Short mmCIF file of N, CA and C in Angstrom, two decimals:
data_model
loop_
_atom_site.label_atom_id
_atom_site.label_comp_id
_atom_site.label_asym_id
_atom_site.label_seq_id
_atom_site.Cartn_x
_atom_site.Cartn_y
_atom_site.Cartn_z
N MET A 1 17.28 13.91 -12.58
CA MET A 1 16.30 14.15 -11.70
C MET A 1 16.16 13.23 -10.58
N LEU A 2 15.76 13.92 -9.50
CA LEU A 2 15.83 12.95 -8.29
C LEU A 2 14.54 12.39 -7.82
N GLN A 3 14.36 11.42 -7.49
CA GLN A 3 13.14 10.24 -7.22
C GLN A 3 13.09 10.04 -5.24
N LEU A 4 11.90 11.15 -5.11
CA LEU A 4 11.79 10.54 -3.78
C LEU A 4 11.26 8.97 -3.45
N GLN A 5 12.03 8.22 -2.67
CA GLN A 5 11.20 6.83 -2.51
C GLN A 5 10.55 6.55 -1.13
N SER A 6 9.42 5.88 -0.97
CA SER A 6 8.63 5.92 0.25
C SER A 6 8.79 4.32 0.51
N ILE A 7 8.10 3.72 1.54
CA ILE A 7 7.85 2.34 1.64
C ILE A 7 6.90 2.79 3.24
N GLY A 8 5.91 2.29 3.28
CA GLY A 8 5.03 2.11 4.65
C GLY A 8 4.26 1.18 4.95
N ILE A 9 3.90 1.13 6.09
CA ILE A 9 2.89 0.24 6.52
C ILE A 9 1.47 1.41 7.27
N SER A 10 0.47 0.56 6.84
CA SER A 10 -0.70 0.94 7.62
C SER A 10 -1.80 0.05 7.92
N PRO A 11 -2.89 0.21 9.11
CA PRO A 11 -3.99 -0.56 8.95
C PRO A 11 -4.73 -1.13 7.48
N ASN A 12 -4.19 -0.32 6.63
CA ASN A 12 -4.93 -1.09 5.18
C ASN A 12 -4.08 -1.87 4.65
N THR A 13 -2.66 -1.87 5.00
CA THR A 13 -1.71 -2.86 4.59
C THR A 13 -1.11 -4.19 5.46
N ALA A 14 -1.63 -3.73 6.43
CA ALA A 14 -0.72 -4.77 7.61
C ALA A 14 -1.66 -4.74 8.67
N GLY A 15 -1.87 -6.19 9.36
CA GLY A 15 -2.26 -6.36 10.30
C GLY A 15 -1.65 -5.83 11.61
N VAL A 16 -2.18 -5.92 12.91
CA VAL A 16 -1.94 -5.11 14.12
C VAL A 16 -0.17 -5.95 14.81
N GLU A 17 -0.25 -6.90 14.41
CA GLU A 17 0.80 -8.00 14.85
C GLU A 17 2.25 -7.25 13.88
N VAL A 18 2.01 -6.86 12.57
CA VAL A 18 2.96 -6.52 11.85
C VAL A 18 3.01 -5.05 12.02
N ARG A 19 2.00 -4.41 12.47
CA ARG A 19 2.39 -2.65 12.93
C ARG A 19 3.07 -2.46 13.87
N GLU A 20 2.76 -3.50 14.84
CA GLU A 20 3.01 -3.54 16.35
C GLU A 20 5.06 -3.71 16.21
N ARG A 21 5.64 -4.55 15.05
CA ARG A 21 6.70 -5.15 14.95
C ARG A 21 7.60 -3.77 14.41
N MET A 22 6.81 -3.00 13.50
CA MET A 22 7.54 -2.18 12.43
C MET A 22 7.43 -0.67 13.42
N TRP A 23 7.23 -0.63 14.55
CA TRP A 23 6.98 0.72 15.30
C TRP A 23 8.39 0.83 16.09
N PHE A 24 8.58 2.30 16.20
CA PHE A 24 9.82 2.58 16.20
C PHE A 24 9.89 3.57 17.78
N THR A 25 10.88 3.40 18.43
CA THR A 25 10.82 4.47 19.82
C THR A 25 11.41 5.52 18.99
N PRO A 26 11.25 6.89 19.62
CA PRO A 26 12.05 8.02 19.28
C PRO A 26 13.73 7.86 18.88
N GLU A 27 14.00 7.10 19.63
CA GLU A 27 15.62 6.51 19.67
C GLU A 27 15.87 5.45 18.79
N GLU A 28 14.89 4.90 18.58
CA GLU A 28 15.33 3.60 17.20
C GLU A 28 14.93 4.54 16.07
N ALA A 29 14.20 5.66 15.65
CA ALA A 29 13.91 5.98 14.74
C ALA A 29 15.10 7.14 14.20
N ARG A 30 15.87 7.82 15.23
CA ARG A 30 16.87 8.66 15.08
C ARG A 30 18.02 7.78 14.62
N ALA A 31 18.50 6.19 15.70
CA ALA A 31 19.43 5.46 14.71
C ALA A 31 19.52 5.04 13.65
N ALA A 32 18.04 4.84 13.35
CA ALA A 32 17.39 3.94 11.68
C ALA A 32 18.07 4.94 10.99
N LEU A 33 17.70 6.51 10.96
CA LEU A 33 17.73 7.56 9.74
C LEU A 33 19.41 7.85 9.82
N GLN A 34 20.05 7.77 10.89
CA GLN A 34 21.41 7.97 10.30
C GLN A 34 21.83 6.99 10.21
N ARG A 35 21.62 5.67 10.11
CA ARG A 35 22.22 4.63 9.14
C ARG A 35 22.00 5.01 7.83
N LEU A 36 20.44 5.03 7.26
CA LEU A 36 19.90 5.42 6.06
C LEU A 36 20.73 6.41 5.48
N ALA A 37 20.61 7.76 6.11
CA ALA A 37 20.75 8.60 5.56
C ALA A 37 22.56 8.64 5.25
N GLY A 38 23.30 8.24 6.19
CA GLY A 38 24.51 7.79 6.11
C GLY A 38 24.77 7.17 4.79
N GLU A 39 24.27 6.10 4.92
CA GLU A 39 24.89 5.12 3.75
C GLU A 39 24.20 5.20 2.44
N HIS A 40 22.95 5.53 2.26
CA HIS A 40 21.79 5.46 1.19
C HIS A 40 21.21 6.66 1.08
N PHE A 41 21.07 7.29 1.77
CA PHE A 41 20.28 8.40 1.29
C PHE A 41 20.48 10.32 1.53
N GLY A 42 20.36 11.02 1.01
CA GLY A 42 21.21 12.22 1.41
C GLY A 42 19.82 13.05 2.50
N GLU A 43 18.62 12.65 2.47
CA GLU A 43 17.68 13.08 3.07
C GLU A 43 16.71 12.21 3.42
N ALA A 44 16.05 11.94 4.67
CA ALA A 44 15.24 11.12 5.03
C ALA A 44 14.38 11.25 6.25
N VAL A 45 13.29 10.60 6.04
CA VAL A 45 12.28 11.39 7.13
C VAL A 45 11.74 10.02 7.38
N LEU A 46 11.54 9.41 8.91
CA LEU A 46 10.96 8.21 9.72
C LEU A 46 9.61 8.80 10.31
N LEU A 47 8.55 8.25 9.88
CA LEU A 47 7.38 8.82 10.82
C LEU A 47 6.72 7.68 11.57
N SER A 48 6.77 7.27 12.87
CA SER A 48 6.26 6.29 13.45
C SER A 48 5.25 6.27 14.45
N THR A 49 4.09 6.26 14.42
CA THR A 49 2.70 6.02 15.24
C THR A 49 2.14 4.87 15.49
N CYS A 50 1.69 4.73 16.18
CA CYS A 50 0.54 3.57 16.93
C CYS A 50 0.08 2.85 15.65
N ASN A 51 -0.25 3.35 14.57
CA ASN A 51 -1.05 2.95 13.65
C ASN A 51 -0.03 2.56 12.20
N ARG A 52 1.00 3.31 11.66
CA ARG A 52 1.83 3.30 10.75
C ARG A 52 2.90 3.58 10.84
N THR A 53 3.63 2.99 10.10
CA THR A 53 5.01 3.73 9.85
C THR A 53 5.37 3.95 8.33
N GLU A 54 6.17 5.19 8.21
CA GLU A 54 6.37 5.55 7.07
C GLU A 54 7.90 5.93 6.80
N PHE A 55 8.41 5.60 5.75
CA PHE A 55 9.92 6.17 5.63
C PHE A 55 10.00 6.71 4.25
N TYR A 56 10.50 8.16 4.17
CA TYR A 56 10.45 8.90 2.43
C TYR A 56 12.18 9.46 2.64
N GLY A 57 12.57 9.07 1.37
CA GLY A 57 14.02 9.29 1.26
C GLY A 57 14.42 10.01 0.03
N MET A 58 15.40 10.50 0.00
CA MET A 58 15.91 10.97 -1.36
C MET A 58 17.25 10.05 -1.80
N PRO A 59 17.36 9.49 -2.60
CA PRO A 59 19.02 8.47 -2.87
C PRO A 59 19.84 9.87 -3.14
N ARG A 60 20.91 9.31 -2.68
CA ARG A 60 22.29 9.88 -2.99
C ARG A 60 22.37 9.73 -4.54
N ARG A 61 23.02 10.82 -5.09
CA ARG A 61 23.25 10.92 -6.15
C ARG A 61 24.83 10.85 -6.28
N GLN A 62 25.50 10.11 -7.29
CA GLN A 62 26.98 9.92 -7.60
C GLN A 62 27.37 11.36 -7.88
N GLY A 63 28.67 11.87 -6.76
CA GLY A 63 28.95 12.83 -7.19
C GLY A 63 28.29 14.15 -6.63
N MET A 64 27.28 13.98 -6.30
CA MET A 64 26.49 15.00 -5.62
C MET A 64 26.68 15.26 -4.15
N ASP A 65 27.06 14.44 -3.32
CA ASP A 65 27.30 14.20 -1.97
C ASP A 65 28.70 13.91 -1.48
#
């Protein structure tokens, strides 16, 4: 069974100082997704806005990719 993994921060979980440090520009988001998808995840999505950053990924399975 494949398991979706997620991690994120929002105004409910982190102060503005932390959220500002975790914000990605579009170029940074593309680069991060390429690294993560290439090394650890078969599929991945990164959402970064002024208030939240969220990552969702489907881990690679041995022998499947």
